[in-house]
Each structure stands twice: as structure tokens, then as C-alpha cells.
C-alpha positions as a LaTeX table, in Angstrom:
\begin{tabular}{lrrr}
\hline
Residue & $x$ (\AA) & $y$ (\AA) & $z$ (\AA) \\
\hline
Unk1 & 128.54 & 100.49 & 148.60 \\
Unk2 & 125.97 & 100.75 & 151.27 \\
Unk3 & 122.85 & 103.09 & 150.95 \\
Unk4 & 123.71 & 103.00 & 147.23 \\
Unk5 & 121.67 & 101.53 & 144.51 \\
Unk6 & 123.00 & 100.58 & 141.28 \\
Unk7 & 120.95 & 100.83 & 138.18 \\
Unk8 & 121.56 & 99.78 & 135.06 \\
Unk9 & 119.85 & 100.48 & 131.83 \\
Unk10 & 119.10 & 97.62 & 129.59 \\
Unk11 & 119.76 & 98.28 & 125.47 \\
Unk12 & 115.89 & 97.94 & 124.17 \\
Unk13 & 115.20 & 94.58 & 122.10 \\
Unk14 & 112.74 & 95.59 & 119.22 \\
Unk15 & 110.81 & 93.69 & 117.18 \\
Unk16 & 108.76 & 95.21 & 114.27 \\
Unk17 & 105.34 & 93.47 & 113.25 \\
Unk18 & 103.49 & 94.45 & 110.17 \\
Unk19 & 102.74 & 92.87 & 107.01 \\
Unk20 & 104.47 & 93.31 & 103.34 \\
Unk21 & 105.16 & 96.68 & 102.14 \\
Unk22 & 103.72 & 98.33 & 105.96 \\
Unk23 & 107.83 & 99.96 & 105.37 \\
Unk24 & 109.37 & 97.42 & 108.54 \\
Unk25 & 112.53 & 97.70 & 106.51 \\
Unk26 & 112.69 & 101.41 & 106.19 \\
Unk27 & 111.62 & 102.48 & 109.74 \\
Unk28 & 113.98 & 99.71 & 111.05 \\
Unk29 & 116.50 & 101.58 & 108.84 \\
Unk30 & 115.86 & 105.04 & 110.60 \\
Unk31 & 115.76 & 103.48 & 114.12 \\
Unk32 & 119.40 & 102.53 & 113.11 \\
Unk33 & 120.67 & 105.97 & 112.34 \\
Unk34 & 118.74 & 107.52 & 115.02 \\
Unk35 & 119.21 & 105.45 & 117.98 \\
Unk36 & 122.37 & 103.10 & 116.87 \\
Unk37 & 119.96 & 99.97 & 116.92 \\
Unk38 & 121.11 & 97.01 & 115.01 \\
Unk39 & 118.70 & 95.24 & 112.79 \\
Unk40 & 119.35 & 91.63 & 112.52 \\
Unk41 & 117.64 & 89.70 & 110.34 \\
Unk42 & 116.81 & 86.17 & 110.11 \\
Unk43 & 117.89 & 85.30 & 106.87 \\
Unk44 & 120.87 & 87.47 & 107.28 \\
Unk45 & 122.00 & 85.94 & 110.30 \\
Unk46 & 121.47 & 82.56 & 108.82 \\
Unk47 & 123.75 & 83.18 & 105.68 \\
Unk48 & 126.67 & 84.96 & 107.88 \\
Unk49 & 127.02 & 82.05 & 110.68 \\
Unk50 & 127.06 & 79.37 & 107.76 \\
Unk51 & 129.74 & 81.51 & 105.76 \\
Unk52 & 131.53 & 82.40 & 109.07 \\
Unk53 & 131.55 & 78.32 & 109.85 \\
Unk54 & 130.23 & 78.34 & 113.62 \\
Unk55 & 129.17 & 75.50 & 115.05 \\
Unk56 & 125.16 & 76.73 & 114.51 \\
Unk57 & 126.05 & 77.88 & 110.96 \\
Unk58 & 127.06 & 74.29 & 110.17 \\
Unk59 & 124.63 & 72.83 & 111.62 \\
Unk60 & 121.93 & 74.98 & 109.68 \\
Unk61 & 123.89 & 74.05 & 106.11 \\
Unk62 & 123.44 & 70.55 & 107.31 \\
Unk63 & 119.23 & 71.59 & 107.73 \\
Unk64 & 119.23 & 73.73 & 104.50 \\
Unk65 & 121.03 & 70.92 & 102.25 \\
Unk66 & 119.49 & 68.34 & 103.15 \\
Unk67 & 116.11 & 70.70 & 102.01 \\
Unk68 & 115.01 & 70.79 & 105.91 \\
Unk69 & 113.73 & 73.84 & 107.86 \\
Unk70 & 115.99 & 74.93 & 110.17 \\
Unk71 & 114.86 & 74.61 & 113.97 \\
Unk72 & 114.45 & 77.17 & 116.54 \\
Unk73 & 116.72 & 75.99 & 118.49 \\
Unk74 & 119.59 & 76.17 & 115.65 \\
Unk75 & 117.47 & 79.76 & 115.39 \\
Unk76 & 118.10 & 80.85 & 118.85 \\
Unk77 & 122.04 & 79.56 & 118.97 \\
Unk78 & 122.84 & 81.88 & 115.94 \\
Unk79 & 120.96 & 85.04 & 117.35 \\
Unk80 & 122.51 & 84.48 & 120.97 \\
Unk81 & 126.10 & 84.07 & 119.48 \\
Unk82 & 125.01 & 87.42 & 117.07 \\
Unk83 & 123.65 & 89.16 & 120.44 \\
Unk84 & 127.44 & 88.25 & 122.18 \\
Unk85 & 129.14 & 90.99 & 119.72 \\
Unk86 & 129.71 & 94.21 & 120.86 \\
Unk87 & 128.07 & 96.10 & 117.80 \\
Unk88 & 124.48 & 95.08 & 119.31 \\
Unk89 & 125.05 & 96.61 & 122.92 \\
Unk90 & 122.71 & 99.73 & 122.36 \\
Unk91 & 120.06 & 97.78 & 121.38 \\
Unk92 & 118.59 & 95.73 & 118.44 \\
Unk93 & 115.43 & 95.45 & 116.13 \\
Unk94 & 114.56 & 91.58 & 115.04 \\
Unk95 & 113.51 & 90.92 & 111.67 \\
Unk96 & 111.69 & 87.98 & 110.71 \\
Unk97 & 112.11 & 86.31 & 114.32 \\
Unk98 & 109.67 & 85.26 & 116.38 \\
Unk99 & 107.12 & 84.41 & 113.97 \\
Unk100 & 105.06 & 82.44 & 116.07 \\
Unk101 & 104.10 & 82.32 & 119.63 \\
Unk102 & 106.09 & 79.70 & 120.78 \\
Unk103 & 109.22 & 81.13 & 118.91 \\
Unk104 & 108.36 & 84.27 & 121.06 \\
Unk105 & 108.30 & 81.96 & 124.53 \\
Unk106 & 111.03 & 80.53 & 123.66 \\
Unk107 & 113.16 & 83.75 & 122.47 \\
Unk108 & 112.30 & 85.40 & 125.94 \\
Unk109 & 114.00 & 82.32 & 127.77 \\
Unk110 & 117.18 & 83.54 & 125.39 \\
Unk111 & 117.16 & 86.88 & 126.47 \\
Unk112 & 116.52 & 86.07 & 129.82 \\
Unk113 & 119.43 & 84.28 & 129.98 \\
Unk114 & 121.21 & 87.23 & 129.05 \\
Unk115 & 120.13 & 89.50 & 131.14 \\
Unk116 & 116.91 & 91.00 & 128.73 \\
Unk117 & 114.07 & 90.93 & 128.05 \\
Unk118 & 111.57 & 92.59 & 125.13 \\
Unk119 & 111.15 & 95.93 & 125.51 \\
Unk120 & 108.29 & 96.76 & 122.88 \\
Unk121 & 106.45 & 94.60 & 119.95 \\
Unk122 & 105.45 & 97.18 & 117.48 \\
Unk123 & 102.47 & 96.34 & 115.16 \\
Unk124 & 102.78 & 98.65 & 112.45 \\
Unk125 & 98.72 & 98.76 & 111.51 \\
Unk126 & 97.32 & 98.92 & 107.81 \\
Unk127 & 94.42 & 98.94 & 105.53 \\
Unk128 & 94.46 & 95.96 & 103.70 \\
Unk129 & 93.03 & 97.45 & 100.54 \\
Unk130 & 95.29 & 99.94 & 100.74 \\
Unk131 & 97.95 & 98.06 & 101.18 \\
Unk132 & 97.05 & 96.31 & 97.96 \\
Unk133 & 97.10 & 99.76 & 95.98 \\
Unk134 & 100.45 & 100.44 & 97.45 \\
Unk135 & 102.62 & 97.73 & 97.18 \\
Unk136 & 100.83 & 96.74 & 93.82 \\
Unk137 & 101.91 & 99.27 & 92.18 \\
Unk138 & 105.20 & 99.30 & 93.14 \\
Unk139 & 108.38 & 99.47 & 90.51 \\
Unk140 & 111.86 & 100.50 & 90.67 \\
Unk141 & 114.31 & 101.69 & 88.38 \\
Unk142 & 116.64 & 98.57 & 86.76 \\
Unk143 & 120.29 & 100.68 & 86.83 \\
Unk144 & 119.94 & 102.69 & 90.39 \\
Unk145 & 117.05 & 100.99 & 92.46 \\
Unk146 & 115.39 & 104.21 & 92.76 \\
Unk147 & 111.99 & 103.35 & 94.46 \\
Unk148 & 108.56 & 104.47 & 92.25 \\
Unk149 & 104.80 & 104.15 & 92.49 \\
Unk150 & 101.81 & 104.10 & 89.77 \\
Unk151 & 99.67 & 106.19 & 92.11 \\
Unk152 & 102.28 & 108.07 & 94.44 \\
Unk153 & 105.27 & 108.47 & 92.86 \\
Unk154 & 106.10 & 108.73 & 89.22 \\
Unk155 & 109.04 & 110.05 & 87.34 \\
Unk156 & 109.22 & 113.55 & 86.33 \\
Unk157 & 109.36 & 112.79 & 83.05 \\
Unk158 & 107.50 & 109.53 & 81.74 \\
Unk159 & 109.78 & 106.39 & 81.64 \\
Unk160 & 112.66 & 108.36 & 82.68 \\
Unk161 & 113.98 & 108.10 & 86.37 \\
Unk162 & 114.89 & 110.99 & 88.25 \\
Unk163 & 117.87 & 109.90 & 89.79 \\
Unk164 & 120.25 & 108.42 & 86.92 \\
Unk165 & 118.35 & 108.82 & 83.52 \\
Unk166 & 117.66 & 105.56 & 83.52 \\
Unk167 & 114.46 & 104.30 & 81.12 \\
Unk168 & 114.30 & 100.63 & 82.22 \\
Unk169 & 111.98 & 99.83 & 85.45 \\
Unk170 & 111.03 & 96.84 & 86.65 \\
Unk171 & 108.46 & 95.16 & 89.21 \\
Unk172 & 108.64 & 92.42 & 91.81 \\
Unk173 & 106.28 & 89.44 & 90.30 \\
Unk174 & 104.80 & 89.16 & 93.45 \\
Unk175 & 103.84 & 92.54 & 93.91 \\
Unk176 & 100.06 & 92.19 & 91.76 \\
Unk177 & 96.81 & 92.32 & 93.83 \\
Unk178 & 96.11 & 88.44 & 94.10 \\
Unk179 & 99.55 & 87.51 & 95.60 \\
Unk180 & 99.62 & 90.93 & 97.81 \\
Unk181 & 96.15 & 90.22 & 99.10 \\
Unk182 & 97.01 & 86.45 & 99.48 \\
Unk183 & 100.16 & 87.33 & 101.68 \\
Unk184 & 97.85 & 89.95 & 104.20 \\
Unk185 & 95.78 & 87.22 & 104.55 \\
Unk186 & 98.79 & 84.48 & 105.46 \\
Unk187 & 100.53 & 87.42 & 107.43 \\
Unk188 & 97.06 & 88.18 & 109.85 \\
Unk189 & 96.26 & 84.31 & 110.53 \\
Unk190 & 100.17 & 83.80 & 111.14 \\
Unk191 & 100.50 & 86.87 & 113.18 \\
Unk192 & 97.49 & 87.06 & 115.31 \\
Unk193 & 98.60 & 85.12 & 117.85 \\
Unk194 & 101.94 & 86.85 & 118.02 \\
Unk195 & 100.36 & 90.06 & 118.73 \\
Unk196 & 98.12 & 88.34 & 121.10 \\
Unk197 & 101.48 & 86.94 & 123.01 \\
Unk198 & 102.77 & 90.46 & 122.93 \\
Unk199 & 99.80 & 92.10 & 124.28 \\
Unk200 & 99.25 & 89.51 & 127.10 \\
Unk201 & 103.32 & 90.21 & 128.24 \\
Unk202 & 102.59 & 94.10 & 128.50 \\
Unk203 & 104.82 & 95.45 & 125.92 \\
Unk204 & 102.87 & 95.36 & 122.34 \\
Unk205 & 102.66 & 98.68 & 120.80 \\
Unk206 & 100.16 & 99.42 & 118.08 \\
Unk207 & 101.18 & 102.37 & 115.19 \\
Unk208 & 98.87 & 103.51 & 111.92 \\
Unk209 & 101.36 & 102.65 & 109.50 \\
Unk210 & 98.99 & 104.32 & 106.54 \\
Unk211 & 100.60 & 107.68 & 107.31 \\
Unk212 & 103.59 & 109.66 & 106.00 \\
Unk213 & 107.04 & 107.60 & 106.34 \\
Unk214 & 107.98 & 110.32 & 108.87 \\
Unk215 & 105.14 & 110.98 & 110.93 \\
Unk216 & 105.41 & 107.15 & 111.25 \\
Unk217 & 109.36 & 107.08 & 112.37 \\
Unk218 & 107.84 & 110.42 & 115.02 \\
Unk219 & 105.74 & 107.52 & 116.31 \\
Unk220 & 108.24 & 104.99 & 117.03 \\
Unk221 & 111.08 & 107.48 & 117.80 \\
Unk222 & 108.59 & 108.36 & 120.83 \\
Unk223 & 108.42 & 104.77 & 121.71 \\
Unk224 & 111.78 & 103.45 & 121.80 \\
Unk225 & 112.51 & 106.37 & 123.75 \\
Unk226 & 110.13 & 105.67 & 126.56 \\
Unk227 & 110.86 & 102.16 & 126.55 \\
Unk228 & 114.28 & 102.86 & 126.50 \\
Unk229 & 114.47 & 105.56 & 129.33 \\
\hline
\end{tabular}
């Protein structure tokens, strides 16, 4: 109608930067539950369009069995035919996608397509020798998956987890200090540029991650709000 402007408010498109063990997974988790976000993942995405059979599925079994990489493009086609359901229309958090600038260029032609755009790139900051003392000493119980920590969190009663009674534990072999301090290094030469991209489109956001979990889900509670207002 005349003298009557329509406005619309676009879901927010999330994307979570921060090395191994900086907890991407467990804030994206809260976001979830809080907001109704969908996290998609990468990996996740990839495994459900090839057992689903699309036409991108197939075409990334064809990539993946022949031992290729699959491309962006194949990428792209499987998150815009994810981003068509209606589950994702408050808003979503990618996981493992863009990892480079020109995935990020070429994900923001996607959205744009659709109507979007990113709404905030969240570097979740940390101390990389912390970081080593943290996720190094990381183990979990073997029968529930109840989460536990040399330094920060260990059973009330030695060997014996809390939850289930359970006395086996076990550790990732890729969380020791050589291959965590190996993988900040890969993550900050990988990921500078991305937060570079970010920061040059307006919309990177920068959170100490080194805090408690939720004084850290306060701080990005806050921002998906505003960016979502």
C-alpha cells in the first residue's frame, strides 16, 4: 500500500571462527537452544546429501571415491539445497565452511542469491599456550562420554566417573601438546585471511574465548541479538 513500508527481518547467518578446543561446538550448541539456530556442518551436510542421493550428493561420492576433494562449487550446491528447508528459516551457524577467503566470496554470492547475506563472523580469541594446557589434557569417560580435564576437571573419586561409575577413560591421540600446538599454528596461517575478509565486509566480531563457557555464550547471546534485531 502507499505511504507504507514493508520490512522484513532477515534470519542471521553465523559463522563461528576459532581454533580446536576454543568450545565452537558447544556455544554453537547453546545458540541452538537459545535462539532456534541450526548448525550445519560441513561434513554433516556432505554425508546426508550423498545418503539422501541428490544430485550434489552424487556428485560428491563421485569426488570422495575417486579419493578427490570435493569442490566448492559441489560445496555451495549442497548448503543452498540444505538452506531451501524450512528447519533453517530462523537462522543458521556454519561449521567448517568458508575456510578460506575465496570460499567466503564465493558463499556471499550464495546467499545473495537468496536473499542474505552474513550477519556476523565471530572469532572466538585464545591463548595459544593455554589452549595447549586445555585441550591436552583432555579425556572422557569410555561408557557415557562424560567430558574430564587433568587440570580442571577430575572425577570425584580417582578413576571413577561421576556420571555412570564408569573406571575406563580415554583420550583423543591428537589431543598431546605437539599435535595441539601444530594445529593453532595451521588454524592462524589458514584463518588469517578469513578474519581479514570478515573484518574488511563490516561484520567480524572478536570474543575472549579463555573465559567461563557461560560468560562466553553472554557474549555471543548479546551479539546475535543485535545483529539479529
Amino acid at each position: 500500500m502507499e505511504g507504507v513500508t514493508e520490512t522484513t527481518t532477515r534470519p542471521p547467518v553465523l559463522i563461528l571462527l576459532g581454533p580446536p578446543g576454543a568450545g565452537k561446538g558447544t556455544q554453537a550448541r547453546m545458540l541452538e537452544e537459545r535462539f532456534g539456530l541450526v548448525q550445519l556442518s560441513t561434513g554433516d551436510l556432505l554425508r546426508a546429501a550423498v545418503a539422501a542421493g541428490t544430485p550434489a550428493g552424487m556428485a560428491a561420492k563421485a569426488v570422495m571415491e575417486a579419493g578427490g576433494l570435493v569442490s566448492d562449487e559441489i560445496v555451495l550446491a549442497i548448503l543452498a539445497d540444505r538452506m531451501a528447508q524450512p528447519d533453517v528459516a530462523r537462522g543458521i551457524i556454519l561449521d567448517g565452511f568458508p575456510r578460506t577467503a575465496g570460499q567466503a566470496a564465493a558463499l556471499d554470492g550464495l546467499l545473495e542469491g537468496a536473499g542474505q547475506r552474513v550477519t556476523a563472523a565471530i572469532s572466538l580469541e585464545v591463548d595459544d599456550g593455554a589452549m595447549v594446557e586445555r585441550v591436552s589434557g583432555r579425556s572422557t569417560c569410555a561408557t557415557c562420554g562424560e567430558g574430564y580435564h587433568d587440570s580442571f576437571k577430575q572425577p570425584a573419586r580417582a578413576g571413577t566417573c561421576d556420571k555412570c561409575g564408569g573406571t575406563e577413560f580415554k583420550r583423543r591421540p591428537d589431543d598431546n601438546a605437539d599435535t595441539v600446538g601444530a594445529r593453532l599454528a595451521a588454524y592462524h596461517a589458514q584463518t588469517a585471511p578469513l578474519i581479514a575478509y570478515y573484518d574488511g565486509c563490516g561484520v567480524l566480531e572478536r570474543i575472549d574465548a579463555m573465559g567461563a563457557i557461560d560468560e562466553i555464550a553472554s557474549a555471543l547471546g548479546r551479539i546475535v541479538g543485535r545483529v539479529s534485531a
